[in-house]
XYZ file of C-alpha atoms in Angstrom:
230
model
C 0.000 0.000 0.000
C 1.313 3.415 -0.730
C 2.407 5.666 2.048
C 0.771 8.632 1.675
C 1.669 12.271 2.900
C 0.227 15.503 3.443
C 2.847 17.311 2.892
C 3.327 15.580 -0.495
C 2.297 18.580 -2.612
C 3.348 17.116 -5.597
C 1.074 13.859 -5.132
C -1.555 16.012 -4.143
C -1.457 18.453 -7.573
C 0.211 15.909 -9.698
C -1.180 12.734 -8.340
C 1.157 9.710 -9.417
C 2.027 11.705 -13.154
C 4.673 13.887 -13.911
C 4.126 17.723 -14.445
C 4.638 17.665 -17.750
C 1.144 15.469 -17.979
C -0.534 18.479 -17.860
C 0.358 19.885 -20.979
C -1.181 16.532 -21.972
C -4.160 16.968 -19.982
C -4.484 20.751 -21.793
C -4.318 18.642 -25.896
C -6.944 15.979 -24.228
C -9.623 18.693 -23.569
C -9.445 20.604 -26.548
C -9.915 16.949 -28.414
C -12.463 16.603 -25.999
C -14.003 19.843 -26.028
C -13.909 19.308 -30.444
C -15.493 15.788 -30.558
C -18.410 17.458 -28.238
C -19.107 19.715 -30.163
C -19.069 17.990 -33.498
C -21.348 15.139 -31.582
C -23.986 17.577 -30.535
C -24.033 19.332 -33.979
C -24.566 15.861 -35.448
C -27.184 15.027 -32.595
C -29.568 17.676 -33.868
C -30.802 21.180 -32.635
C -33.081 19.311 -30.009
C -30.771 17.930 -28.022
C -29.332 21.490 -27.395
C -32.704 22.060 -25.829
C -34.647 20.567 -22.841
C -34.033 16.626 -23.423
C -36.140 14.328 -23.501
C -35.562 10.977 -21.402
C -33.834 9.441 -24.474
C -31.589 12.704 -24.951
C -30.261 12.659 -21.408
C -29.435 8.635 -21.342
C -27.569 9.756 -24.652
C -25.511 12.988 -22.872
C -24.938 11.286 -19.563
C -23.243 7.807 -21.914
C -21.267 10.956 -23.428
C -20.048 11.935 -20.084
C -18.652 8.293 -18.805
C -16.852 7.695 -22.094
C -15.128 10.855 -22.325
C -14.365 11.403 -18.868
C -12.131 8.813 -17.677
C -9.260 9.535 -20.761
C -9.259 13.701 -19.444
C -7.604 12.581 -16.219
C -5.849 9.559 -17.180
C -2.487 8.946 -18.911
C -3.208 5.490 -19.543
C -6.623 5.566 -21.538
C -6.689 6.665 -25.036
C -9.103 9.289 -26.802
C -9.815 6.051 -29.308
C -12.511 4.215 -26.905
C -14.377 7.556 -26.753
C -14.235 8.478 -30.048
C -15.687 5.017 -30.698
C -18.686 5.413 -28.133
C -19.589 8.915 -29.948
C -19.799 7.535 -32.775
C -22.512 4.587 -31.740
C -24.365 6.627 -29.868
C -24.567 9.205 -32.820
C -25.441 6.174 -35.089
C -28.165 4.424 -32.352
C -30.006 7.872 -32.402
C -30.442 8.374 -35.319
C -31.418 5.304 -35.889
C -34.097 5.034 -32.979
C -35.429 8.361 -33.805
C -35.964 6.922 -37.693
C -37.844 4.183 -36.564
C -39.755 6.633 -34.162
C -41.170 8.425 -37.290
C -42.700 5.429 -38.645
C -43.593 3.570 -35.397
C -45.205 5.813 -32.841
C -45.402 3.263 -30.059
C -41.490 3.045 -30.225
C -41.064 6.559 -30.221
C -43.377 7.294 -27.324
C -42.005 4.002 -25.258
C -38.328 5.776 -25.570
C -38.928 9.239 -25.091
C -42.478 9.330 -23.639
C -45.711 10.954 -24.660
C -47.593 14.177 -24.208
C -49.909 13.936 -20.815
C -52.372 16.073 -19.899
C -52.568 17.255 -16.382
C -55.157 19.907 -16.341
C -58.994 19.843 -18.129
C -61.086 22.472 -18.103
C -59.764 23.749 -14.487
C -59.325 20.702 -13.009
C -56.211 18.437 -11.889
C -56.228 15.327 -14.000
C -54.836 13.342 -10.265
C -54.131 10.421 -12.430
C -51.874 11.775 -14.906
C -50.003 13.553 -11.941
C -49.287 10.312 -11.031
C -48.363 8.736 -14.194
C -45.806 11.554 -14.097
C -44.715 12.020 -10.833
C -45.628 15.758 -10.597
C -46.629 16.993 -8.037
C -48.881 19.672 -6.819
C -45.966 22.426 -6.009
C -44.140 21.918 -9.280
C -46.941 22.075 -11.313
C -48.105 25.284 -9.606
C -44.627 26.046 -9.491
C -45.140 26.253 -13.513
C -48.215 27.924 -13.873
C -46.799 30.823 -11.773
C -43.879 31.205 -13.893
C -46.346 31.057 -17.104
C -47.954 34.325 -15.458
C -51.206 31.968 -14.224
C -52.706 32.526 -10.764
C -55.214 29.979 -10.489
C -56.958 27.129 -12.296
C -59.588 28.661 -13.799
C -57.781 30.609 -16.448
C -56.812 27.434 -17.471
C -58.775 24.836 -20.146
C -56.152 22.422 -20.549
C -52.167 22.021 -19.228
C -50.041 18.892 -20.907
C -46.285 18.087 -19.804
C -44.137 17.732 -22.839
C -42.273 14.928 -23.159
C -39.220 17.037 -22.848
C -40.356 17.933 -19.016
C -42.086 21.511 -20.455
C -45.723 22.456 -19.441
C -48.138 24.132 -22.188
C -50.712 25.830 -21.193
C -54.340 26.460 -23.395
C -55.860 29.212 -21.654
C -59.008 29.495 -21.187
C -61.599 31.208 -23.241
C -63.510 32.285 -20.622
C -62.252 33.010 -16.894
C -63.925 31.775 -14.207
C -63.201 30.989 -10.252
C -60.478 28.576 -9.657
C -58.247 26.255 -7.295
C -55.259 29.403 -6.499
C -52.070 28.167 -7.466
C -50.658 31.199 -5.272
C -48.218 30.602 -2.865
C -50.421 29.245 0.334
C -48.363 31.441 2.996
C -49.265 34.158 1.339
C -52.434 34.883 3.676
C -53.541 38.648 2.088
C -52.869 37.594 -1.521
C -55.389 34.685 -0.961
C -58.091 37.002 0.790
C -57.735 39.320 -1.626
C -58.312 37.091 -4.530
C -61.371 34.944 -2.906
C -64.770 35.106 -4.496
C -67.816 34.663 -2.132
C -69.716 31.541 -2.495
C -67.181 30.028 -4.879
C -65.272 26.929 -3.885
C -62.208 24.515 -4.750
C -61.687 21.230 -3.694
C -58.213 21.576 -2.280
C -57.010 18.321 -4.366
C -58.541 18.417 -7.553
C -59.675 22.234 -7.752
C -63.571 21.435 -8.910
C -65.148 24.308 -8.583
C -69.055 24.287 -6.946
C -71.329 27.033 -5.629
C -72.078 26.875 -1.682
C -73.151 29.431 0.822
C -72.028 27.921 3.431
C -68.500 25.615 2.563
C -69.233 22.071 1.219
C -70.305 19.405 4.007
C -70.140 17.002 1.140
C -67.044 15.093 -0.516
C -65.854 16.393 -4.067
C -67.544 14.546 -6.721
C -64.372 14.127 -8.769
C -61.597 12.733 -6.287
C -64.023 11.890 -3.355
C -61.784 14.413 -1.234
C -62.950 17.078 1.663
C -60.602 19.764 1.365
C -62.880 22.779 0.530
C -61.350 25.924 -0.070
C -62.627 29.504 -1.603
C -62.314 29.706 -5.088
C -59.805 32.556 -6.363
C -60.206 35.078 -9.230
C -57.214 36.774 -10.777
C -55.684 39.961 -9.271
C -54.852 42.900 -11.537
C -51.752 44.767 -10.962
């Protein structure tokens, strides 16, 4: 077993290669940094954008293979090299078949799910996609929303994106507002409007609900929201 030392500085910059391995190190990046690039270019324009589930098995393959040879003297840029070039080939390949077989396309990279209908939570497709309630609201703020009811429908992409149909019509709606935010919530309630907490149906009671939500069988009543202008 090695003995090792702190006081060892050049183990501890060097490791067990000499300094000039750096200069090494310096040519293996910019190879590196040149097959990259040329991969990506020959990946297509969407893998430069939010990847899909196919895209990011593809990039994170990338990132084994080419690591490794950066740090280590012993490991050629050939292995790599060879890697890109499957991966560039199984791609294209997959996404060919993908344009004439949709159920391979959509098994690989997923489909399009809705989430929201009409100003409701579709619970099951939250599930199917494992988003929750605070990212999805999460979304909808960023989009400029405030609550369900501007809403008629809300799909994830497959590449993890939400689009948003608004709706036509506003009406009252589930808030998507931040729930600590007491006064924002008052000021947005509408009287005898309310949401079911988990689903955001919308009914008309004076007083709350005493019954369960016809839609998830939940009782979490709460007042329905309009939007607030600035």
């Amino acid at each position: 077993m090695p003995d090792f030392q702190l006081t060892d500085i050049h183990r501890i910059l060097f490791g067990n290669a000499p300094p000039t391995f750096l200069i090494e190190a310096a040519i293996r990046t910019s190879l590196t940094y040149v097959l990259l690039v040329v991969v990506m270019r020959l990946l297509g324009r969407r893998v430069a954008a939010q990847f899909t589930l196919f895209e990011i098995s593809i990039v994170v393959t990338l990132a084994a293979a080419i690591g490794v040879p950066l740090q280590s003297g012993d490991r050629g840029l050939l292995p790599p090299l060879i890697i890109a070039v499957v991966v560039i080939v199984l791609q294209r390949l997959v996404m060919r078949i993908g344009m004439r077989h949709r159920r391979i396309e959509t098994a690989i990279s997923t489909d399009v799910a809705p989430l929201i209908r009409q100003g409701e939570l579709l619970i099951d497709g939250m599930a199917r996609t494992v988003v929750g309630r605070n990212k999805l609201f999460e979304l909808l703020r960023l989009q400029g929303f405030q609550h369900l009811g501007q809403i008629s429908r809300a799909f994830l992409e497959p590449s993890g994106s939400l689009s948003v149909v608004p709706a036509e019509a506003c009406r009252p709606g589930l808030s998507v507002l931040p729930e600590f935010d007491d006064t924002l919530q008052q000021e947005a309630r509408v009287d005898v409007h309310w949401a079911c907490g988990c689903c955001g149906r919308l009914v008309e009671s004076d007083p709350a609900p005493v019954s369960d939500c016809a839609s998830c069988h939940q009782h979490t009543w709460t007042p329905a929201v309009l939007e607030l202008k600035a």
